Amino acid sequence: MSVKTSSDLWWKNAVVYCLDVEMFFDSDGDGCGDLLGLTERVDYLAGLGVSVLWLMPFYPSPNRDDGYDITDFYAVDSSMGTLGDFVELVRTCRDRGIRVIVDFVMNHTSDQHPWFQAARSSKDSPYRDFYVWVDEKPPEKPGDLVFPDAETSNWTYDRKAGQYYQHRFYKHQPDLNLANPAVRDELAQVLGFWLEQGLSGFRVDAVPFLIEGVLDDPHQIIRDLRSYVNRRVGEAVLLGEVNLPAEQTRAFLGDEDGDELHMVLDFIGNQALYLSLARGSAEPLTKALSSYPKIPAAASLGRFVRNHDELTLDKLSEEERAEVFARFGPDESLQLYGRGLRRRLPTMLEGDERALRMVYSLAFSLPGTPVLFYGEEIGMAENVDIEGRYAVRAPMQWARDGGFTLPGVSPRRPMVEGAFGPERVNVTDQRRDPGSLLNWFERLIRRRRECPELGFGSLTLLESGAESVFAHRVDWEDATIVCVHELSGSPATVSLPVGDGERLVDLFDHSDHDLPATLQLEPYAARWFRVARTGVRLPP
Ligand code: GLC
């Protein structure tokens, strides 16, 4: 097992932690989280063991899409601090061994962005062609609307411009025209600016839309982006939001050597995971993973359980989606856009912590790069009283009284209440309890980081003999890990593959004994084993 390799291709052995600065920690008591507050909590993240911090947008914004509507690509929104605070954060993270990547929205700007204001003012403006304009509204294609609750078209007429402009998202987010080289140059300069602040890469928003409308070899845009970013900073990575069928998602990782994105978030695996959980059957996940195309050796898949948007189930069939809805969010108020759920996992599992741990153990044991969303490590729930997708973006729960801001101050969004509120779910209490979810996560993350074969290895799905058990092995060089996860909450019996002269060493309970080839699993069992072979020394 080569440690040199795992440090060179660092993103393949990383654990990413995504957060919204506004919702993490408010240092000055104005109800809005800020960069200074986050910097104060970097040691918490370091203690947890995460190695990459992914910041959701913190740029100046009218905030009509939680900051994904940007008015100035070169600054920090004053509610969250200053560029100086940003640099302090990045260097504090670096000191604690944490790299920082930031959300970068290249597909659109806010309609308040000076580029758009100039573009709509005159046909002669150099910014006119920064956006996509037409005289006649093109016919709508079914499925084109990303937010069908708010929009009825991807084209809006602008009186001042006298034309329609394109917007794949909200109408206040006009699409940039990436077919225009001047736009690509401007965006490259922005990326270069942020790399100079010490970043290790970007989470690239809405990737498939970037190449839409580019007729001649559309993927060249992504190749150019990759080579530009890596010319500026060799170690920087691009983690893309690509929610497409597996083959098309794979295409964004580039050729065999991987000349496009370094990583894509795995929406296909994520949706199959929820179908497997809803059914208590390994089959959907097995099917999704076994049919996933081979990815370049240096690329990786971002493995998330829950992200910051709706939990989209759009790639499942209608019947499959109905099964997941029925199991995890039957009430329509818990669903969104007819395709997703606005809950976090703990409530979907009705607070069953055994099941919760099993799900994260499974996600962390699959080849790929685990991605956590803030609060998952303490079992935070959603607040359904918060509008739409933002239900899962409630303030972080630090202490029994919330601990997010100063006493008596109302956070920008209301905290979670009830059984999952801060009185019962918070960092301070869990830090003091060795058996807490938080401390379990710390052990899980440490284990995952100590098993680079899980990031680098090749996956073989194993026939477990029990429908509810997902069993797999991962091989990398001379190392092998075998994992079993029980998905239905019932006891099961599985046969583990053990060859001559091999033993299985449990990676969590430290047992080091010859396991019987047949193992009795308790409900929601989650076990990782390293295969010990005669004459080969195992890591601790
Ligand atoms: C991405 C983000 C989402 C945002 C949208 C528009 O899908 O994940 O939160 O609303 O892009 O920028």
Coordinates of C-alpha atoms and ligand atoms in Angstrom, one line a residue:
M1 CA 0.0 0.0 0.0
S2 CA 1.7 3.2 -1.1
V3 CA 1.4 6.2 1.2
K4 CA 3.2 8.2 -1.4
T5 CA 0.4 7.6 -3.9
S6 CA -2.3 8.5 -1.4
S7 CA -0.7 11.8 -0.6
D8 CA 0.0 12.6 -4.3
L9 CA -3.6 12.0 -5.4
W10 CA -4.8 13.5 -2.1
W11 CA -8.4 13.9 -3.1
K12 CA -8.9 10.1 -3.4
N13 CA -8.2 9.7 0.3
A14 CA -9.9 12.8 1.5
V15 CA -12.9 13.3 3.7
V16 CA -14.8 16.4 2.6
Y17 CA -17.0 18.5 4.9
C18 CA -19.5 20.9 3.2
L19 CA -20.9 23.9 5.1
D20 CA -22.8 27.1 4.7
V21 CA -20.8 29.8 6.5
E22 CA -24.0 31.7 7.4
M23 CA -25.3 28.7 9.3
F24 CA -22.2 27.4 11.0
F25 CA -21.1 29.8 13.8
D26 CA -22.0 33.4 14.4
S27 CA -19.1 35.2 16.1
D28 CA -20.5 38.7 16.3
G29 CA -24.1 38.1 17.4
D30 CA -25.9 39.5 14.3
G31 CA -27.7 36.2 13.7
C32 CA -25.6 35.3 10.6
G33 CA -22.7 32.9 10.7
D34 CA -19.4 34.4 9.6
L35 CA -15.9 33.6 8.5
L36 CA -14.4 34.5 11.9
G37 CA -16.8 32.2 13.6
L38 CA -15.9 29.4 11.2
T39 CA -12.2 30.0 11.9
E40 CA -12.9 29.6 15.6
R41 CA -14.4 26.2 14.9
V42 CA -11.6 24.9 12.6
D43 CA -10.2 22.9 15.5
Y44 CA -13.5 21.2 15.8
L45 CA -13.3 20.1 12.2
A46 CA -9.6 19.1 12.6
G47 CA -10.6 17.0 15.6
L48 CA -13.3 15.3 13.6
G49 CA -10.6 14.4 11.1
V50 CA -12.0 15.9 7.9
S51 CA -9.4 16.9 5.4
V52 CA -11.2 19.2 3.0
L53 CA -13.6 22.0 3.8
W54 CA -16.1 22.8 1.0
L55 CA -17.6 26.3 1.5
M56 CA -21.0 27.0 -0.1
P57 CA -21.2 30.4 -1.8
F58 CA -20.1 33.4 0.4
Y59 CA -19.9 36.0 -2.3
P60 CA -21.9 39.2 -2.4
S61 CA -25.4 38.3 -3.3
P62 CA -29.1 39.4 -3.0
N63 CA -29.5 35.9 -1.5
R64 CA -32.5 34.8 -3.5
D65 CA -30.9 31.4 -4.0
D66 CA -28.8 31.3 -0.7
G67 CA -25.8 32.9 -2.4
Y68 CA -25.9 30.8 -5.6
D69 CA -26.9 34.1 -7.2
I70 CA -23.7 36.1 -7.2
T71 CA -23.3 39.9 -7.9
D72 CA -19.5 40.1 -7.4
F73 CA -17.2 37.1 -8.0
Y74 CA -14.2 38.9 -6.4
A75 CA -15.5 39.5 -2.8
V76 CA -17.0 38.2 0.4
D77 CA -20.5 39.2 1.3
S78 CA -20.2 41.7 4.1
S79 CA -22.6 39.7 6.3
M80 CA -20.0 37.0 6.5
G81 CA -16.8 39.0 6.8
T82 CA -14.0 40.3 4.6
L83 CA -11.5 39.0 2.2
G84 CA -9.0 39.3 5.0
D85 CA -11.1 37.0 7.1
F86 CA -11.2 34.6 4.3
V87 CA -7.5 34.4 4.0
E88 CA -7.1 33.9 7.7
L89 CA -9.6 31.0 7.5
V90 CA -7.7 29.4 4.7
R91 CA -4.4 29.6 6.4
T92 CA -5.8 28.4 9.7
C93 CA -7.3 25.4 7.9
R94 CA -4.0 24.7 6.2
D95 CA -2.2 24.8 9.6
R96 CA -4.6 22.2 10.8
G97 CA -4.1 20.0 7.8
I98 CA -7.4 21.0 6.1
R99 CA -7.6 22.0 2.5
V100 CA -10.3 24.5 1.4
I101 CA -12.4 24.3 -1.8
V102 CA -15.2 26.7 -2.6
D103 CA -18.4 26.5 -4.5
F104 CA -18.0 28.2 -7.9
V105 CA -21.0 29.1 -10.0
M106 CA -20.1 29.5 -13.6
N107 CA -23.4 28.9 -15.1
H108 CA -25.1 32.1 -14.2
T109 CA -24.9 35.3 -12.2
S110 CA -27.5 37.2 -10.2
D111 CA -29.6 39.5 -12.4
Q112 CA -28.2 42.3 -10.2
H113 CA -24.6 41.5 -11.4
P114 CA -23.1 44.6 -13.2
W115 CA -22.5 42.4 -16.2
F116 CA -26.2 41.6 -16.6
Q117 CA -27.2 45.2 -15.9
A118 CA -24.8 46.4 -18.6
A119 CA -25.9 43.6 -20.9
R120 CA -29.6 44.5 -20.7
S121 CA -29.0 48.2 -21.1
S122 CA -27.6 48.1 -24.6
K123 CA -27.1 45.8 -27.5
D124 CA -23.7 47.5 -28.0
S125 CA -22.5 46.7 -24.5
P126 CA -19.5 44.5 -24.5
Y127 CA -21.4 42.5 -21.9
R128 CA -24.4 41.8 -24.1
D129 CA -23.0 38.6 -25.3
F130 CA -22.1 37.5 -21.8
Y131 CA -25.7 36.2 -21.6
V132 CA -27.9 34.2 -24.0
W133 CA -30.5 36.4 -25.8
V134 CA -33.2 35.5 -28.3
D135 CA -36.0 37.5 -30.1
E136 CA -38.5 34.7 -30.1
K137 CA -39.1 32.5 -27.1
P138 CA -38.0 29.0 -28.1
P139 CA -40.3 26.1 -27.4
E140 CA -40.0 24.6 -23.9
K141 CA -38.7 21.1 -23.7
P142 CA -40.2 18.8 -21.0
G143 CA -38.0 18.4 -18.0
D144 CA -36.1 21.6 -18.7
L145 CA -37.3 23.3 -15.5
V146 CA -35.0 22.9 -12.5
F147 CA -37.4 24.6 -10.1
P148 CA -40.9 23.9 -11.5
D149 CA -42.5 25.3 -8.3
A150 CA -41.2 28.8 -9.1
E151 CA -40.7 29.0 -12.9
T152 CA -42.8 28.1 -15.9
S153 CA -40.1 28.8 -18.5
N154 CA -36.3 28.9 -19.0
W155 CA -36.7 32.1 -20.9
T156 CA -37.8 35.5 -19.6
Y157 CA -38.5 38.7 -21.5
D158 CA -36.5 41.7 -20.4
R159 CA -38.2 44.9 -21.4
K160 CA -35.1 47.0 -21.3
A161 CA -33.2 44.6 -23.5
G162 CA -36.2 43.9 -25.7
Q163 CA -35.3 40.3 -25.9
Y164 CA -35.6 37.0 -24.0
Y165 CA -32.7 35.7 -21.9
Q166 CA -32.0 32.2 -20.9
H167 CA -32.0 30.9 -17.3
R168 CA -31.9 27.2 -16.5
F169 CA -32.5 28.1 -12.8
Y170 CA -34.5 31.0 -11.4
K171 CA -35.3 34.0 -13.6
H172 CA -33.2 36.1 -11.4
Q173 CA -30.2 33.9 -12.4
P174 CA -29.5 34.7 -16.1
D175 CA -27.3 32.1 -17.7
L176 CA -23.8 33.1 -18.8
N177 CA -22.9 32.4 -22.4
L178 CA -19.9 30.1 -22.0
A179 CA -19.8 29.7 -25.8
N180 CA -18.3 33.3 -25.7
P181 CA -14.6 33.1 -25.2
A182 CA -14.6 36.5 -23.4
V183 CA -16.9 35.0 -20.7
R184 CA -14.6 32.0 -20.3
D185 CA -11.6 34.4 -20.0
E186 CA -13.3 36.4 -17.3
L187 CA -14.3 33.3 -15.4
A188 CA -10.7 31.9 -15.6
Q189 CA -9.5 35.2 -14.1
V190 CA -11.9 34.7 -11.2
L191 CA -10.8 31.2 -10.6
G192 CA -7.2 32.4 -10.7
F193 CA -8.0 35.0 -8.2
W194 CA -9.4 32.5 -5.7
L195 CA -6.5 30.1 -6.2
E196 CA -4.2 32.9 -5.2
Q197 CA -6.0 33.1 -1.9
G198 CA -4.7 29.6 -1.1
L199 CA -7.5 27.4 -2.2
S200 CA -7.2 23.7 -3.2
G201 CA -9.9 23.7 -5.8
F202 CA -13.6 24.2 -6.5
R203 CA -16.9 22.5 -6.3
V204 CA -18.2 23.4 -9.7
D205 CA -22.0 24.1 -9.7
A206 CA -24.4 22.8 -12.4
V207 CA -21.7 21.4 -14.7
P208 CA -23.9 19.8 -17.4
F209 CA -25.5 23.2 -18.1
L210 CA -22.1 24.8 -18.7
I211 CA -21.6 23.0 -22.0
E212 CA -25.2 23.3 -23.2
G213 CA -25.4 25.4 -26.4
V214 CA -21.7 24.9 -27.2
L215 CA -21.8 23.1 -30.5
D216 CA -18.2 22.3 -31.3
D217 CA -16.8 19.7 -28.9
P218 CA -18.6 20.9 -25.8
H219 CA -16.3 19.0 -23.4
Q220 CA -13.4 21.1 -24.5
I221 CA -14.6 23.8 -22.1
I222 CA -14.1 21.4 -19.2
R223 CA -10.7 20.2 -20.5
D224 CA -9.6 23.8 -20.7
L225 CA -10.9 24.6 -17.3
R226 CA -9.0 21.6 -15.9
S227 CA -5.7 22.4 -17.5
Y228 CA -6.0 26.1 -16.6
V229 CA -6.7 25.4 -12.9
N230 CA -3.8 22.9 -12.8
R231 CA -1.4 25.2 -14.5
R232 CA -2.1 27.8 -11.8
V233 CA -2.1 25.3 -8.9
G234 CA -1.0 21.8 -9.5
E235 CA -2.8 20.2 -6.6
A236 CA -6.1 21.9 -7.1
V237 CA -9.1 19.8 -7.8
L238 CA -12.5 20.3 -9.5
L239 CA -15.4 18.5 -7.9
G240 CA -18.4 18.7 -10.2
E241 CA -22.1 18.7 -9.6
V242 CA -23.2 16.3 -12.4
N243 CA -26.5 14.6 -11.9
L244 CA -26.9 12.6 -15.1
P245 CA -27.2 9.0 -16.0
A246 CA -23.9 7.1 -15.1
E247 CA -22.4 7.0 -18.6
Q248 CA -22.9 10.8 -19.2
T249 CA -21.7 11.6 -15.7
R250 CA -18.6 9.5 -16.4
A251 CA -17.9 11.5 -19.5
F252 CA -17.2 14.6 -17.4
L253 CA -14.1 12.8 -15.9
G254 CA -12.6 12.9 -19.4
D255 CA -10.5 10.4 -21.2
E256 CA -8.8 7.3 -19.8
D257 CA -6.2 9.5 -18.1
G258 CA -8.9 11.8 -16.8
D259 CA -8.5 15.2 -18.4
E260 CA -11.7 16.8 -17.2
L261 CA -13.1 17.0 -13.7
H262 CA -11.1 15.3 -10.9
M263 CA -14.3 14.2 -9.1
V264 CA -18.0 14.1 -9.7
L265 CA -20.6 13.8 -6.9
D266 CA -22.2 10.4 -7.2
F267 CA -26.0 11.1 -7.5
I268 CA -26.7 7.7 -9.1
G269 CA -25.1 5.7 -6.2
N270 CA -26.9 8.1 -3.7
Q271 CA -30.3 7.5 -5.2
A272 CA -29.8 3.7 -5.4
L273 CA -28.7 3.8 -1.7
Y274 CA -32.0 5.3 -0.7
L275 CA -34.0 2.8 -2.8
S276 CA -32.0 0.0 -1.2
L277 CA -32.7 1.4 2.3
A278 CA -36.4 1.8 1.5
R279 CA -36.6 -1.8 0.3
G280 CA -34.2 -3.3 2.9
S281 CA -32.6 -5.0 -0.1
A282 CA -29.0 -4.8 -1.4
E283 CA -30.2 -5.2 -5.0
P284 CA -30.7 -1.6 -6.2
L285 CA -27.3 -0.5 -4.9
T286 CA -25.6 -3.6 -6.3
K287 CA -27.2 -2.9 -9.7
A288 CA -26.2 0.7 -9.7
L289 CA -22.6 0.1 -8.6
S290 CA -22.0 -2.9 -10.8
S291 CA -23.1 -1.1 -14.0
Y292 CA -21.1 2.1 -13.2
P293 CA -18.5 2.6 -15.9
K294 CA -14.8 2.4 -15.1
I295 CA -13.4 5.8 -14.0
P296 CA -9.8 7.1 -14.6
A297 CA -7.3 5.9 -12.0
A298 CA -6.7 9.4 -10.7
A299 CA -10.4 10.4 -10.6
S300 CA -12.8 9.8 -7.7
L301 CA -16.6 9.8 -7.0
G302 CA -17.8 12.1 -4.2
R303 CA -19.9 9.9 -2.0
F304 CA -22.5 11.7 -0.1
V305 CA -25.5 10.5 2.0
R306 CA -27.2 13.9 2.2
N307 CA -26.3 17.2 0.4
H308 CA -27.5 20.8 0.8
D309 CA -30.3 20.6 -1.8
E310 CA -33.5 18.5 -2.0
L311 CA -32.6 14.8 -1.8
T312 CA -33.2 14.3 -5.4
L313 CA -34.6 10.9 -6.6
D314 CA -35.0 12.1 -10.2
K315 CA -33.0 9.2 -11.7
L316 CA -35.3 6.5 -10.2
S317 CA -38.3 5.3 -12.0
E318 CA -41.7 6.7 -10.9
E319 CA -42.5 3.5 -9.0
E320 CA -39.1 3.4 -7.3
R321 CA -39.4 7.1 -6.3
A322 CA -42.9 6.3 -4.9
E323 CA -41.3 3.6 -2.8
V324 CA -38.7 5.9 -1.3
F325 CA -41.3 8.6 -0.7
A326 CA -43.6 6.1 1.0
R327 CA -40.9 4.9 3.3
F328 CA -39.0 8.2 4.1
G329 CA -41.4 11.1 3.4
P330 CA -45.0 10.1 2.7
D331 CA -46.4 13.5 3.6
E332 CA -46.4 15.8 0.6
S333 CA -45.0 18.6 2.7
L334 CA -41.8 16.6 3.0
Q335 CA -41.4 16.3 -0.7
L336 CA -40.2 18.8 -3.3
Y337 CA -40.6 19.4 -7.0
G338 CA -42.2 15.9 -7.3
R339 CA -38.7 14.4 -7.3
G340 CA -37.0 14.9 -3.9
L341 CA -37.2 15.0 -0.2
R342 CA -36.5 17.9 2.2
R343 CA -35.5 15.8 5.1
R344 CA -32.2 14.8 6.6
L345 CA -31.5 11.1 7.3
P346 CA -32.1 10.9 11.1
T347 CA -35.8 11.8 10.8
M348 CA -36.1 9.5 7.7
L349 CA -34.9 6.7 9.9
E350 CA -37.1 7.8 12.8
G351 CA -34.1 8.5 15.0
D352 CA -32.8 4.9 14.8
E353 CA -29.1 5.5 15.4
R354 CA -28.0 1.9 14.6
A355 CA -29.5 2.3 11.1
L356 CA -27.9 5.8 10.8
R357 CA -24.4 4.5 11.6
M358 CA -24.9 1.6 9.2
V359 CA -25.7 4.0 6.4
Y360 CA -22.6 6.1 6.9
S361 CA -20.4 3.1 7.5
L362 CA -21.6 1.8 4.1
A363 CA -21.1 5.1 2.3
F364 CA -17.6 5.5 3.8
S365 CA -16.6 1.9 2.8
L366 CA -17.4 2.3 -0.9
P367 CA -14.6 3.4 -3.3
G368 CA -14.8 7.1 -3.5
T369 CA -14.3 10.3 -1.5
P370 CA -16.8 10.7 1.4
V371 CA -18.5 14.1 1.5
L372 CA -20.3 15.1 4.7
F373 CA -22.8 17.9 5.1
Y374 CA -22.5 19.9 8.3
G375 CA -24.4 18.5 11.2
E376 CA -24.5 15.0 9.9
E377 CA -21.8 14.0 12.4
I378 CA -24.2 14.8 15.3
G379 CA -27.3 13.5 13.7
M380 CA -28.9 16.9 13.0
A381 CA -32.4 16.9 11.5
E382 CA -34.1 19.3 9.2
N383 CA -36.5 22.1 10.2
V384 CA -39.5 21.7 7.9
D385 CA -40.8 25.1 8.9
I386 CA -37.9 26.6 6.8
E387 CA -39.0 27.1 3.3
G388 CA -38.3 24.5 0.5
R389 CA -34.8 23.2 0.2
Y390 CA -33.5 25.3 3.0
A391 CA -35.1 23.0 5.6
V392 CA -31.8 21.1 5.7
R393 CA -29.8 24.3 6.1
A394 CA -30.7 25.2 9.7
P395 CA -28.1 26.6 12.1
M396 CA -25.5 24.2 13.4
Q397 CA -26.3 22.9 16.9
W398 CA -23.3 23.5 19.2
A399 CA -24.9 23.4 22.6
R400 CA -28.1 22.9 24.5
D401 CA -29.1 26.5 24.0
G402 CA -28.2 26.3 20.3
G403 CA -24.8 27.8 20.8
F404 CA -24.9 29.1 17.2
T405 CA -25.0 32.8 18.2
L406 CA -25.1 34.9 21.3
P407 CA -27.9 34.2 23.8
G408 CA -31.1 36.1 22.9
V409 CA -30.2 36.6 19.3
S410 CA -32.4 35.0 16.6
P411 CA -30.4 33.2 13.9
R412 CA -31.2 34.1 10.3
R413 CA -33.0 30.8 10.0
P414 CA -34.8 29.2 12.9
M415 CA -33.0 26.3 14.7
V416 CA -34.4 22.8 14.6
E417 CA -37.0 22.2 17.3
G418 CA -38.4 19.2 19.1
A419 CA -36.9 15.8 19.4
F420 CA -33.9 16.7 17.2
G421 CA -33.5 20.2 18.5
P422 CA -30.3 21.4 20.2
E423 CA -31.5 20.4 23.7
R424 CA -31.1 16.8 22.6
V425 CA -28.7 16.9 19.7
N426 CA -25.6 19.1 20.1
V427 CA -21.9 19.0 19.9
T428 CA -21.1 19.9 23.5
D429 CA -23.0 16.9 25.0
Q430 CA -21.8 14.5 22.3
R431 CA -18.2 15.6 22.8
R432 CA -18.3 14.4 26.4
D433 CA -19.9 11.0 25.6
P434 CA -17.5 8.4 24.3
G435 CA -20.4 6.5 22.8
S436 CA -21.9 9.4 21.0
L437 CA -22.5 9.7 17.3
L438 CA -19.9 12.5 17.1
N439 CA -17.2 10.3 18.6
W440 CA -18.3 7.4 16.4
F441 CA -17.9 9.6 13.4
E442 CA -14.4 10.6 14.5
R443 CA -13.5 6.9 14.6
L444 CA -15.1 6.2 11.3
I445 CA -13.3 9.1 9.6
R446 CA -9.9 8.1 11.1
R447 CA -10.5 4.5 10.0
R448 CA -11.5 5.6 6.5
R449 CA -8.3 7.8 6.2
E450 CA -6.2 4.9 7.4
C451 CA -7.6 2.7 4.7
P452 CA -6.6 4.4 1.5
E453 CA -7.4 1.2 -0.3
L454 CA -11.1 2.3 0.0
G455 CA -10.3 5.4 -2.0
F456 CA -8.0 3.8 -4.5
G457 CA -9.1 0.2 -4.8
S458 CA -11.3 -1.7 -7.1
L459 CA -14.7 -2.8 -6.0
T460 CA -16.0 -6.4 -6.2
L461 CA -19.6 -7.0 -5.1
L462 CA -20.0 -10.2 -3.1
E463 CA -22.8 -12.6 -3.1
S464 CA -23.7 -12.5 0.6
G465 CA -26.5 -15.1 0.5
A466 CA -28.9 -12.7 2.3
E467 CA -31.0 -10.3 0.3
S468 CA -30.7 -7.6 3.0
V469 CA -27.0 -7.7 3.2
F470 CA -24.8 -5.6 1.0
A471 CA -21.3 -7.2 0.9
H472 CA -18.3 -6.0 -1.0
R473 CA -14.6 -6.2 -1.1
V474 CA -12.1 -3.6 -2.2
D475 CA -8.6 -4.5 -3.4
W476 CA -5.7 -2.2 -3.9
E477 CA -2.2 -3.5 -4.5
D478 CA -1.7 -6.3 -1.8
A479 CA -4.4 -5.0 0.5
T480 CA -8.0 -6.2 0.7
I481 CA -10.9 -5.0 2.7
V482 CA -14.2 -6.9 3.0
C483 CA -17.3 -5.1 4.3
V484 CA -20.8 -6.3 5.1
H485 CA -23.9 -4.1 5.9
E486 CA -27.3 -5.2 6.9
L487 CA -29.9 -2.9 5.4
S488 CA -33.3 -4.1 6.6
G489 CA -33.1 -4.1 10.4
S490 CA -33.4 -7.9 10.7
P491 CA -30.8 -10.5 11.7
A492 CA -29.0 -12.2 8.8
T493 CA -26.5 -14.9 8.2
V494 CA -23.8 -14.4 5.6
S495 CA -20.9 -16.4 4.3
L496 CA -17.6 -14.5 4.0
P497 CA -15.0 -15.3 1.5
V498 CA -11.9 -16.4 3.3
G499 CA -9.1 -18.2 1.4
D500 CA -6.4 -20.5 2.6
G501 CA -4.0 -18.9 5.0
E502 CA -6.3 -15.8 5.3
R503 CA -7.9 -14.3 8.4
L504 CA -10.3 -11.4 8.7
V505 CA -9.4 -8.7 11.2
D506 CA -12.3 -6.5 12.3
L507 CA -11.3 -2.9 11.8
F508 CA -13.6 -1.5 14.5
D509 CA -13.9 -3.9 17.4
H510 CA -10.2 -4.8 17.2
S511 CA -10.9 -8.5 17.3
D512 CA -8.2 -10.4 15.6
H513 CA -9.3 -13.9 15.3
D514 CA -10.2 -16.5 12.7
L515 CA -13.7 -15.7 11.9
P516 CA -16.0 -18.5 10.9
A517 CA -16.7 -18.3 7.2
T518 CA -20.4 -18.0 8.3
L519 CA -21.2 -14.9 10.3
Q520 CA -24.4 -14.1 12.2
L521 CA -25.2 -10.4 11.7
E522 CA -27.3 -8.4 14.1
P523 CA -29.9 -6.0 12.5
Y524 CA -28.2 -3.0 10.8
A525 CA -24.8 -4.6 11.3
A526 CA -21.9 -2.7 9.8
R527 CA -18.6 -4.5 9.7
W528 CA -15.3 -3.8 8.0
F529 CA -12.6 -6.4 7.9
R530 CA -9.0 -6.4 6.6
V531 CA -7.9 -9.6 5.1
A532 CA -4.7 -10.8 6.9
R533 CA -2.5 -13.0 4.9
T534 CA 0.3 -15.2 6.2
G535 CA 3.6 -13.3 6.1
V536 CA 2.0 -9.9 5.3
R537 CA 2.2 -7.3 8.1
L538 CA -1.1 -5.3 8.5
P539 CA -1.3 -1.6 9.4
P540 CA -2.7 -0.9 12.9
Ligands
GLC1 C1 -26.9 23.9 -7.8 C2 -26.9 24.1 -6.3 C3 -28.2 24.6 -5.9 C4 -28.4 25.9 -6.6 C5 -28.3 25.7 -8.1 C6 -28.3 27.1 -8.8 O1 -27.8 22.9 -8.2 O2 -26.5 22.9 -5.7 O3 -28.2 24.8 -4.5 O4 -29.7 26.4 -6.3 O5 -27.1 25.1 -8.5 O6 -27.1 27.7 -8.6

